[in-house]
Coordinates of C-alpha atoms and ligand atoms in Angstrom, one line a residue:
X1 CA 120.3 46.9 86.2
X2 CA 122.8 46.0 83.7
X3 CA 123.7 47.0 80.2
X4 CA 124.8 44.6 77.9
X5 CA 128.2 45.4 75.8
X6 CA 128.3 44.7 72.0
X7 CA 130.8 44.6 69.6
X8 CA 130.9 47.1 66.9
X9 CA 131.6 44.9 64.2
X10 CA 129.0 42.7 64.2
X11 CA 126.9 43.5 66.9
X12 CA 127.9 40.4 69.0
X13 CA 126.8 40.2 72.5
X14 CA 130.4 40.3 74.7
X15 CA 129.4 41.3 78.3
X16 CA 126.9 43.4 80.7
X17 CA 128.3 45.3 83.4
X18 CA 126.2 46.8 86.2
X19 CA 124.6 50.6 85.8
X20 CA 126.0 52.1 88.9
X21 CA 123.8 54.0 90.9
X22 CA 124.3 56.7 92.9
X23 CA 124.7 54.9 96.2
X24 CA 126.9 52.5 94.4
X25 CA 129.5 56.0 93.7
X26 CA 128.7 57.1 97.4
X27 CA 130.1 54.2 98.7
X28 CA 133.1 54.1 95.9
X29 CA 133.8 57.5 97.2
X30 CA 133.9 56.7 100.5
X31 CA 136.2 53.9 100.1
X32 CA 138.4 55.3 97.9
X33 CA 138.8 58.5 100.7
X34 CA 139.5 55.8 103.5
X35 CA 141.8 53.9 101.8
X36 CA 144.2 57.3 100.6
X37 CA 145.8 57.6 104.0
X38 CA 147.9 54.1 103.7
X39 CA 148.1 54.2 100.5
X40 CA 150.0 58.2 100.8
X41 CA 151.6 56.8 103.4
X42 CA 153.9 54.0 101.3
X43 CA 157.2 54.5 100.2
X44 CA 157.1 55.8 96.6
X45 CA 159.6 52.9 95.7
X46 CA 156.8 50.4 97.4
X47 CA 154.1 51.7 94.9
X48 CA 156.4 51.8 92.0
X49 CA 157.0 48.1 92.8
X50 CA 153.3 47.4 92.4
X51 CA 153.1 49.2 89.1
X52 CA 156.1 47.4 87.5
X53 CA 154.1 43.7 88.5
X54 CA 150.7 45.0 86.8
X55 CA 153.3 45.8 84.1
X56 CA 154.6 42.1 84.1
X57 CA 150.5 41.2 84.7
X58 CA 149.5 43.0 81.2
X59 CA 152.7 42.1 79.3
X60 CA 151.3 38.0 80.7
X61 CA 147.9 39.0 79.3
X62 CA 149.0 41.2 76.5
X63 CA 147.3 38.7 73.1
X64 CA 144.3 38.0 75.5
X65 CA 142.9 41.6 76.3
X66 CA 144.1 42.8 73.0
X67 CA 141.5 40.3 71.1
X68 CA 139.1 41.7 74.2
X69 CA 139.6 45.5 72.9
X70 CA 139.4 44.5 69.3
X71 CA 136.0 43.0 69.5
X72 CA 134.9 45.9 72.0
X73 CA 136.1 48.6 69.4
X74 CA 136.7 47.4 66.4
X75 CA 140.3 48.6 66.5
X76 CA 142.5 46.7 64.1
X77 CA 144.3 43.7 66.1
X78 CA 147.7 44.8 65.4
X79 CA 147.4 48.0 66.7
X80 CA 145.4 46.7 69.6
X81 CA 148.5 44.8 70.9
X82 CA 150.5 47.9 70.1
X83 CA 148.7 49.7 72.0
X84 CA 148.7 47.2 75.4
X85 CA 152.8 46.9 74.4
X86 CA 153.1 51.0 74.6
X87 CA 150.8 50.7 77.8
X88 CA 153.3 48.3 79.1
X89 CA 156.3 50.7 78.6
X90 CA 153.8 53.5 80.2
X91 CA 153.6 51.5 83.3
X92 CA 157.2 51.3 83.6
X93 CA 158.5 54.5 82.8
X94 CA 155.8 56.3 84.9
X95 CA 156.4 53.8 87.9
X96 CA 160.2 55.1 87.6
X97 CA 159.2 59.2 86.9
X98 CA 157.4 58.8 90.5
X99 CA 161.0 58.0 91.9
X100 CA 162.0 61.4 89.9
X101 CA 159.9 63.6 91.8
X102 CA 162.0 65.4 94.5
X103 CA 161.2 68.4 96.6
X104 CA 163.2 71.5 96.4
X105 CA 164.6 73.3 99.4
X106 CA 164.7 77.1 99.2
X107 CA 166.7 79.4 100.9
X108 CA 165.3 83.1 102.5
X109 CA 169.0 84.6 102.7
X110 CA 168.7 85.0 98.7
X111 CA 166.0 86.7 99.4
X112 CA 166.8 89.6 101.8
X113 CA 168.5 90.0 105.4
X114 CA 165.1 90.0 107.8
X115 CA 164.7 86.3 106.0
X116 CA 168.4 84.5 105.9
X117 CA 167.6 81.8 108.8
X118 CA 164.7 80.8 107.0
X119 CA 164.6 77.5 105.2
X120 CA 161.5 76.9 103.1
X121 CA 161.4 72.8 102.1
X122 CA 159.1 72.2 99.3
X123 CA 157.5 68.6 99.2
X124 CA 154.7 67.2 96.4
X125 CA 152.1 65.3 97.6
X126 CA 149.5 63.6 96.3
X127 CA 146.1 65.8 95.2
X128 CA 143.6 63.1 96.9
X129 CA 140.9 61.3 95.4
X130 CA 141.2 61.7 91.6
X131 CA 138.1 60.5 89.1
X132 CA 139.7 59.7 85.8
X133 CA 137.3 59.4 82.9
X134 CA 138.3 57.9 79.3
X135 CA 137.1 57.7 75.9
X136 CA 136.5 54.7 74.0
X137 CA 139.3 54.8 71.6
X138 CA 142.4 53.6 73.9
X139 CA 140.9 51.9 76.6
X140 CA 144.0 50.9 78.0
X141 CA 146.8 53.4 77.5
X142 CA 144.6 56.0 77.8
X143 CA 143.3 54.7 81.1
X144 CA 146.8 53.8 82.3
X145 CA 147.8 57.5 81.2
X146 CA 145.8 58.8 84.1
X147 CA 145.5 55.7 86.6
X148 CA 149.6 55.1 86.7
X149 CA 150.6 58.4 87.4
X150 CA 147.7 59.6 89.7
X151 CA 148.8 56.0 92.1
X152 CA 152.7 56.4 92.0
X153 CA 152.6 60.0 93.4
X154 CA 150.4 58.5 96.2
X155 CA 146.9 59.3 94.8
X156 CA 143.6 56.6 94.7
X157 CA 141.2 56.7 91.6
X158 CA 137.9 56.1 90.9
X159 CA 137.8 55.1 86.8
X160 CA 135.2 55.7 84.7
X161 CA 135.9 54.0 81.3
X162 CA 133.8 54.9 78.4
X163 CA 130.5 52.3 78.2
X164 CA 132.4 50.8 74.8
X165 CA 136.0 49.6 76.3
X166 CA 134.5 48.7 79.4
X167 CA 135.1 45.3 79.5
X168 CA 138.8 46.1 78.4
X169 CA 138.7 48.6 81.2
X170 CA 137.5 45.9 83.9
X171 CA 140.2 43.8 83.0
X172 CA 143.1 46.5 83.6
X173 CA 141.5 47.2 87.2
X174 CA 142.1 42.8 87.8
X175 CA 145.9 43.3 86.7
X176 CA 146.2 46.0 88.9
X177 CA 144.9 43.9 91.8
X178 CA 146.7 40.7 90.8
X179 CA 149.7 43.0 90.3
X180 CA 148.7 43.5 94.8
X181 CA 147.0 47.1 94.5
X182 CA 145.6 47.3 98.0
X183 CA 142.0 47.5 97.9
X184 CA 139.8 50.2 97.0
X185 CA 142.9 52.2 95.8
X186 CA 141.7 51.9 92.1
X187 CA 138.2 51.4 91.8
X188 CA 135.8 51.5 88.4
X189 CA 132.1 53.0 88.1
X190 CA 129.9 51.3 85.1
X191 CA 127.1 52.7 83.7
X192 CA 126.5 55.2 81.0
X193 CA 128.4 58.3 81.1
X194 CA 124.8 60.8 80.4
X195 CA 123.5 58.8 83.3
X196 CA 125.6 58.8 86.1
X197 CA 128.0 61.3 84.7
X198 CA 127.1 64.6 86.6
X199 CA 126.6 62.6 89.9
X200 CA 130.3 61.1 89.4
X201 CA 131.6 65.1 88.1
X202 CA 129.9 66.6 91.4
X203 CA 130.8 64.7 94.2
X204 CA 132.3 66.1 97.4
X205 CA 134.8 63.6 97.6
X206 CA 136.2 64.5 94.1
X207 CA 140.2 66.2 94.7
X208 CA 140.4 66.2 91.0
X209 CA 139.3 65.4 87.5
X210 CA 141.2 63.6 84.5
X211 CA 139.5 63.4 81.7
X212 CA 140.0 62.6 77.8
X213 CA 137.1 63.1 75.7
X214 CA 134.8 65.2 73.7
X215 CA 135.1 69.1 73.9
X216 CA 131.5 69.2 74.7
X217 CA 131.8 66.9 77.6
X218 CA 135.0 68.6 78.9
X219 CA 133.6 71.9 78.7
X220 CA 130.7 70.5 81.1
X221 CA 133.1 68.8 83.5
X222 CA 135.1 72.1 83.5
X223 CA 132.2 74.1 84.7
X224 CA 130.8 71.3 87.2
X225 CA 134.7 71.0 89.2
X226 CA 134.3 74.3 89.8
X227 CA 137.3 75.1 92.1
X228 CA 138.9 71.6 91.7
X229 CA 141.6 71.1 89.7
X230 CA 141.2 69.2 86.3
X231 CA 143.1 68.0 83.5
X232 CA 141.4 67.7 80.1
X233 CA 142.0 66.6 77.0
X234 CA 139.8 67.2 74.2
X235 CA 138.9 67.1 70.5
X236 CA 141.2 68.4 67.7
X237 CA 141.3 69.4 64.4
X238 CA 145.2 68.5 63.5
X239 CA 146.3 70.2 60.4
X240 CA 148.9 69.0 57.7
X241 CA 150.7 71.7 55.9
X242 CA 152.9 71.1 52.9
X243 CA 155.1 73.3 51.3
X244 CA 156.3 73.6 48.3
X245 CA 160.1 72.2 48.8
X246 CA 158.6 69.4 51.0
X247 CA 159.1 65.8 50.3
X248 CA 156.3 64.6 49.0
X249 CA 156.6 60.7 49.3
X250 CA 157.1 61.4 53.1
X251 CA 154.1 63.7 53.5
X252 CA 151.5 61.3 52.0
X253 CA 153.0 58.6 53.7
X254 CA 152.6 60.6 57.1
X255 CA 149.3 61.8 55.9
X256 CA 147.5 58.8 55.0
X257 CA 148.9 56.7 58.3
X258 CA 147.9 60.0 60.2
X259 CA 145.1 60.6 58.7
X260 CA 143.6 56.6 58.6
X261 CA 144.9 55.0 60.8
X262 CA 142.1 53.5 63.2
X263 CA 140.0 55.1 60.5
X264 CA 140.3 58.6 62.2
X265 CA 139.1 57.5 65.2
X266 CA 142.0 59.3 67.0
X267 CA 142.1 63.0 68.7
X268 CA 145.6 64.0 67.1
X269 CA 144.5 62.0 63.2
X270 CA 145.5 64.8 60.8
X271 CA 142.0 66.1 59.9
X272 CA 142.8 68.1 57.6
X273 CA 145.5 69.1 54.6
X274 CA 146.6 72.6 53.8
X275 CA 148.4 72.4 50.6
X276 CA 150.3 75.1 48.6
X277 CA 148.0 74.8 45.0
X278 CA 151.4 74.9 42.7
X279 CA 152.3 71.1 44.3
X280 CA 148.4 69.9 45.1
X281 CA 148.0 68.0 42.3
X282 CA 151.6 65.9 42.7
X283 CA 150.5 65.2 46.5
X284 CA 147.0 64.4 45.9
X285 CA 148.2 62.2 43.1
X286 CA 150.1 59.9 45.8
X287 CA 148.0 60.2 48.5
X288 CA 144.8 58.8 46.7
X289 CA 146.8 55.8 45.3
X290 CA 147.3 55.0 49.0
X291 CA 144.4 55.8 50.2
X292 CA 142.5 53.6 47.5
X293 CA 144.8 50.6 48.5
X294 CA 143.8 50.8 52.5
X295 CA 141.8 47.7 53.1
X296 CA 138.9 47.6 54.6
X297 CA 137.0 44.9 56.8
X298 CA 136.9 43.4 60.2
X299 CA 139.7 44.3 62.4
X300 CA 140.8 40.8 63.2
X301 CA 141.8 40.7 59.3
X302 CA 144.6 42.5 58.7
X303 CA 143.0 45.9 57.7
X304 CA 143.4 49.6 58.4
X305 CA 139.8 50.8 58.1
X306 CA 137.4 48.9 60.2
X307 CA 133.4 49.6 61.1
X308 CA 133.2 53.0 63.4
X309 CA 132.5 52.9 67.2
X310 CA 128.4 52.7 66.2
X311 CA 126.2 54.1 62.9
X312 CA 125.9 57.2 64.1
X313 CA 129.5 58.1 63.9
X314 CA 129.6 57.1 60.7
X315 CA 126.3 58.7 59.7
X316 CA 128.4 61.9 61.4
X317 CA 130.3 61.4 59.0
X318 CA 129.1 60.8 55.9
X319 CA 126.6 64.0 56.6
X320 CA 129.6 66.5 56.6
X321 CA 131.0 64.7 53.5
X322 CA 127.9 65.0 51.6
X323 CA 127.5 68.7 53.0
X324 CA 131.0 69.6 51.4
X325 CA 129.9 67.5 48.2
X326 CA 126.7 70.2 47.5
X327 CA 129.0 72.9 48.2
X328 CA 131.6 71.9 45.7
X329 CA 134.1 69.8 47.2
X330 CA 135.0 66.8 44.9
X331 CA 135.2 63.0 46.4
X332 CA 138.4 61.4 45.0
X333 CA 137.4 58.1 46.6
X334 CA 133.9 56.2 46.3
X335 CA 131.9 57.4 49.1
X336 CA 130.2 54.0 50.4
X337 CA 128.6 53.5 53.8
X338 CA 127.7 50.5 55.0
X339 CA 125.9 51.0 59.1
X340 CA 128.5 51.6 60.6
X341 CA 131.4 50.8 58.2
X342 CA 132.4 54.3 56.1
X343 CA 134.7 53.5 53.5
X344 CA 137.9 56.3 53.3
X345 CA 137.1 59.0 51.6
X346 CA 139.5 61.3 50.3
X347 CA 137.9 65.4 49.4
X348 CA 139.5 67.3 47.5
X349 CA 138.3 70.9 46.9
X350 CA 137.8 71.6 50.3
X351 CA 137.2 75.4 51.7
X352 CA 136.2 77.2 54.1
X353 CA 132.2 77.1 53.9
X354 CA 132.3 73.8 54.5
X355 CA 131.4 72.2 57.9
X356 CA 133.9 69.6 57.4
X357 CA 136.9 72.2 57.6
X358 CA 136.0 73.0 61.0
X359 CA 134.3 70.0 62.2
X360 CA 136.2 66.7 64.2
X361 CA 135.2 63.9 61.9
X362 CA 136.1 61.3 63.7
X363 CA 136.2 59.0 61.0
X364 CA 138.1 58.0 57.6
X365 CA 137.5 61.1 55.2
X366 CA 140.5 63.6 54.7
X367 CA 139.7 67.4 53.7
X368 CA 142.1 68.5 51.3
X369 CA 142.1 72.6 51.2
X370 CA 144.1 74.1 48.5
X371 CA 146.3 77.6 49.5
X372 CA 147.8 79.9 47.6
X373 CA 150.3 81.5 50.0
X374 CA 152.1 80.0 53.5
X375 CA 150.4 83.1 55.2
X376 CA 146.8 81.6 54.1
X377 CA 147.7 78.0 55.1
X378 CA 148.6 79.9 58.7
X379 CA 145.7 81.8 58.9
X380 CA 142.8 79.0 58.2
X381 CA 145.4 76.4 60.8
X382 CA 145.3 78.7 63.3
X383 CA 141.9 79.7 62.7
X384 CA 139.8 76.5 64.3
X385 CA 138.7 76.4 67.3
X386 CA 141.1 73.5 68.2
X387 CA 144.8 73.6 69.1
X388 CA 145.9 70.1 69.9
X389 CA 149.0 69.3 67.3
X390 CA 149.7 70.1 63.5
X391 CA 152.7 69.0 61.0
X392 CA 154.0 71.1 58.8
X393 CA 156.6 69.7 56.1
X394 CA 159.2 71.4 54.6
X395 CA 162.8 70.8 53.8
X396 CA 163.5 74.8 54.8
X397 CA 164.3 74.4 58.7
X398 CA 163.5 78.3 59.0
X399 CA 160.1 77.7 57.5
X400 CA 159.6 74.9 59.9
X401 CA 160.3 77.2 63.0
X402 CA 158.2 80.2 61.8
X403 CA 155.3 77.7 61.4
X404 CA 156.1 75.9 64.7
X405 CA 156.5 79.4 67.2
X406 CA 153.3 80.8 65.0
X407 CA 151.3 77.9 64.9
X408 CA 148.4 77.7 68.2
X409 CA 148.5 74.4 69.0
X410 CA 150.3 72.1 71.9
X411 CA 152.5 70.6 69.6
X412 CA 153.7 71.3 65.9
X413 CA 155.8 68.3 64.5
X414 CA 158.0 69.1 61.8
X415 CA 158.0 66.5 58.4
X416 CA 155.9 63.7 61.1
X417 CA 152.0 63.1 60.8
X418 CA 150.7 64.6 64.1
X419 CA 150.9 61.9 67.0
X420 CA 150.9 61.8 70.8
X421 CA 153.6 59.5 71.4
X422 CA 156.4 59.1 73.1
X423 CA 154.7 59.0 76.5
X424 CA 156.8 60.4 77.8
X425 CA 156.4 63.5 76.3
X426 CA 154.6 66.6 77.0
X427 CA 150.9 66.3 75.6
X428 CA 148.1 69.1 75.6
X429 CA 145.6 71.1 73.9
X430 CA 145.0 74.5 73.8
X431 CA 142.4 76.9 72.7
X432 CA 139.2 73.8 72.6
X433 CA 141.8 71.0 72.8
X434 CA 142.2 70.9 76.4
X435 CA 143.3 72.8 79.9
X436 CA 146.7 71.4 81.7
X437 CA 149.2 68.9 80.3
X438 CA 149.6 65.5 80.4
X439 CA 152.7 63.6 79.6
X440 CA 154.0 61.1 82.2
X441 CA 156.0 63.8 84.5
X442 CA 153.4 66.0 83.9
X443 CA 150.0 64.2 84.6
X444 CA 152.2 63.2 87.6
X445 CA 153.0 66.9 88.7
X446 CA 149.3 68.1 87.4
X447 CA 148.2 65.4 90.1
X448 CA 150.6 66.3 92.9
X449 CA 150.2 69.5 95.2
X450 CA 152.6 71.6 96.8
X451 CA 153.2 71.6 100.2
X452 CA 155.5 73.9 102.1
X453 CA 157.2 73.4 105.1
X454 CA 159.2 76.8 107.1
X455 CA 162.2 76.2 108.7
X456 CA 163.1 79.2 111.2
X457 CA 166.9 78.6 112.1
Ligands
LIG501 P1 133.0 61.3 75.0 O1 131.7 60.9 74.4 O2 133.2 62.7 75.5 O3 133.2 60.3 76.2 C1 134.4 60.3 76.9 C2 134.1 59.7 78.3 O4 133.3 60.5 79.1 C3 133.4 58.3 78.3 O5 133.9 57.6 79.4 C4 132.0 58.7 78.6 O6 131.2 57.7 79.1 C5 132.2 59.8 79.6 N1 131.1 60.7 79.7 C6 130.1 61.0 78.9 N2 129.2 61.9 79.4 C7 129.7 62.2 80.6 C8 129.4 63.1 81.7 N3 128.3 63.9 81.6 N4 130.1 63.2 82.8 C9 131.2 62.4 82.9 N5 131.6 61.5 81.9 C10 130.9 61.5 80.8 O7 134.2 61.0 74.0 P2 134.4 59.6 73.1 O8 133.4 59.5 72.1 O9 134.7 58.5 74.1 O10 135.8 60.0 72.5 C11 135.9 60.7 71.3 C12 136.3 62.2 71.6 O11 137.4 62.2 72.5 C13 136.8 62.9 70.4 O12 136.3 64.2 70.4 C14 138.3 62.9 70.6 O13 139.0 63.9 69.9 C15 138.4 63.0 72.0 N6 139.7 62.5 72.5 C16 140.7 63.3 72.8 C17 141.9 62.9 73.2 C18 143.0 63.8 73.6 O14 143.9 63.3 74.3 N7 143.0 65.1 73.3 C19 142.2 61.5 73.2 C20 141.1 60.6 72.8 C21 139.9 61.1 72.5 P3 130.2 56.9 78.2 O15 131.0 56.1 77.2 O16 129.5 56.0 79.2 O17 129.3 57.9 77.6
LIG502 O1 142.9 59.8 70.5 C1 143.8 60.5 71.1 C2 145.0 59.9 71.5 O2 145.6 60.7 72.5 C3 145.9 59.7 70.3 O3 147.1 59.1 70.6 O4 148.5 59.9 68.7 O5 149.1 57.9 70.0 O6 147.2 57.8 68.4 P1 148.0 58.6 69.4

């Protein structure tokens, strides 16, 4: 059976890939477990050599799968190339963190006297077979996130990319084996996600699961991996607080690329504004002016808002914009959908009876919720269920710090729209945003295992 793959922005026929059946993941399984052994068993600078020519591979093929992604999700064409450009860089720096891995040795005469000839040496090694899973709306960097550092620390994976990005996903997989990937070391399952989904979480062979997604699905896989390790990385509701002594110019700037960019379409988008009421007005005042000049169209045309993964995102949307609408929030913007193309919306008004200040839009509308004190913007921030990332701007650098240490969430960035970048960093969620952290060195050591080795002199 196949499913056929269409674009988003005009519903364009692109591809079919093959629904996978269950034997069809048996035997991925399978291969994937028999091919681990060699592949564990190369030199870490051998793999790293393989990931720095799939590098060169999608640098070579950079313009050609970034038009392939643009059609597949409608993501604007610039920031489809930025994206394979980052993923390039991701490649390379992770191929080069795998060299950065060392063991430790430790030493049982600091520990007491019975113990002094022992010498403990501490080695990572790869966790096995790992199934990483990614969304739609990177379906390349956030593949590479997981594939890259799961194969330089020794590991084989069995990818399942989301059923829109697929064809951008079955591309990456032909770099990798151009790039001389030994077979069956990275190997993709097709087919819908609700299908094949709890087959693919369940499977014996599974050492551990990577996935980036919805909370609802991550809370699933959670439960299904039982006592396997896992990595997720879920849904957030990133909030933008502004102070009164911030600079204004800067914080709409950073909250209407934050907030728009890929219109919403991006875990860590700000999703919401927390402004102090004496300076709402000024910052509402620049931030519409913006927002009302963001073009709008097909992604191939220079714009920043483009038509939503499918029409029932953007019927998603426009439900919890009308819902804040009849409880009293006020559209700034013209709210205008067309299928699956929603306009930006900007909502001004906003509070706490509304679905849309605790739901994950996904889309381009921006709650605006007006505060009266910084222990009230603290409170409703802290109070979602999310904790990916927030910003909070102000010129006071002690302000900035209480915020940051009281603030629940992976990351606080101080006068920057909320972001996940550089890759290098440390990225996670808390609370419903996630469990473990990713982050180059981290996905690497989240996917590497201990292993101790005694030494009795
Ligand atoms: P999604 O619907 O949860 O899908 C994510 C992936 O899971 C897709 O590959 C999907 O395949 C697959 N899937 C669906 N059901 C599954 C199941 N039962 N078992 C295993 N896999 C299954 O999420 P999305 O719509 O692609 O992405 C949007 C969401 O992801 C948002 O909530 C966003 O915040 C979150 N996200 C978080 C991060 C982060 O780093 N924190 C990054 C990006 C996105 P199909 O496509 O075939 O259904
Ligand atoms: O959608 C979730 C991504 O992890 C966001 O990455 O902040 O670089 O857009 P980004």
């Amino acid at each position: 059976m196949e499913i056929n793959v269409l674009s988003p922005i005009d519903g364009s026929m692109l591809g079919s890939i093959k629904k996978m059946t269950q034997e069809d993941v048996d035997k991925i399984y399978i291969n994937a477990r028999k091919s681990f052994k060699k592949w564990k068993e190369l030199s870490t600078a051998k793999r790293a050599e393989i990931m720095y020519k799939a590098a060169d591979v999608l640098e070579k093929n950079k313009e050609e799968i970034a038009i392939l992604m643009s059609k597949e999700i409608s993501k604007p064409l610039k920031d489809a190339l930025i994206e394979v450009e980052r993923t390039v860089g991701l490649i390379k720096y992770s191929a080069e963190e795998g060299m950065r891995i060392f063991g430790e040795v430790y030493e049982g005469k600091n520990y007491d006297e019975s113990s002094k000839n022992k010498v403990a040496i501490v080695r990572r090694e790869p966790v096995g077979v790992v199934l990483a899973i990614s969304p739609f709306n990177y379906p390349i960097n956030l593949a590479a996130s997981k594939i890259v550092p799961a194969l330089i620390s020794g590991n084989v994976v069995v990818f399942k990319p989301a059923s829109q990005g697929v064809l951008s996903g079955i591309e990456l997989v032909k770099y990798f084996e151009e790039a001389g990937l030994p077979k069956d070391v990275l190997q993709i399952v097709t087919g819908k996600g609700s299908e094949i989904g709890d087959y693919l979480n369940t499977h014996k062979e599974i050492d551990f699961i990577n996935f980036t997604g919805s909370t609802a699905i991550g809370e699933k896989i959670g439960v299904q991996a039982k006592m396997k390790p896992i990595l997720l990385e879920l849904g957030g509701k990133d909030a933008a607080i502004v102070l009164e002594d911030a600079n204004l110019d800067k914080a709409a700037n950073d909250i209407v690329s934050g907030a728009f960019s890929y219109s919403g379409q991006r875990c860590t988008a700000i999703k919401r504004v927390l402004v102090m009421e004496s300076i709402a007005d000024k910052l509402l005042e620049k931030i519409k002016d913006k927002v009302l000049n963001l073009k709008v169209g097909n992604p191939f045309e220079n714009v920043v808002i483009t038509p939503l993964i499918d029409e029932k995102s953007a019927i998603f949307v426009e439900n919890l914009i009308i819902d804040a609408i009849n409880k009293g929030a006020k559209a700034l913007t013209e709210i205008k959908r067309e299928g699956n193309l929603m306009y930006p919306v900007l909502l001004d008004n906003v509070n706490t009876e509304m679905d849309i200040a605790w739901e994950e839009p996904f889309g381009p509308v921006l709650p605006i919720i007006r505060v009266n004190s910084e222990d009230e913007a603290l409170e409703i921030a802290n109070k979602s269920e999310y904790g990916l990332q927030s910003s909070i701007f102000t010129n006071s650098i002690e302000k900035a710090f209480k915020f940051a240490n009281e603030l629940e969430v992976g990351t606080v960035h101080i006068n920057n729209k909320t972001q996940r970048g550089p890759d290098n960093f440390p990225f996670l969620g808390i609370k419903n945003s996630g469990a473990g952290v990713q982050g180059i060195r981290h996905s690497i050591l989240s996917m590497t295992k201990i292993k101790t080795i005694v030494l009795d002199m």
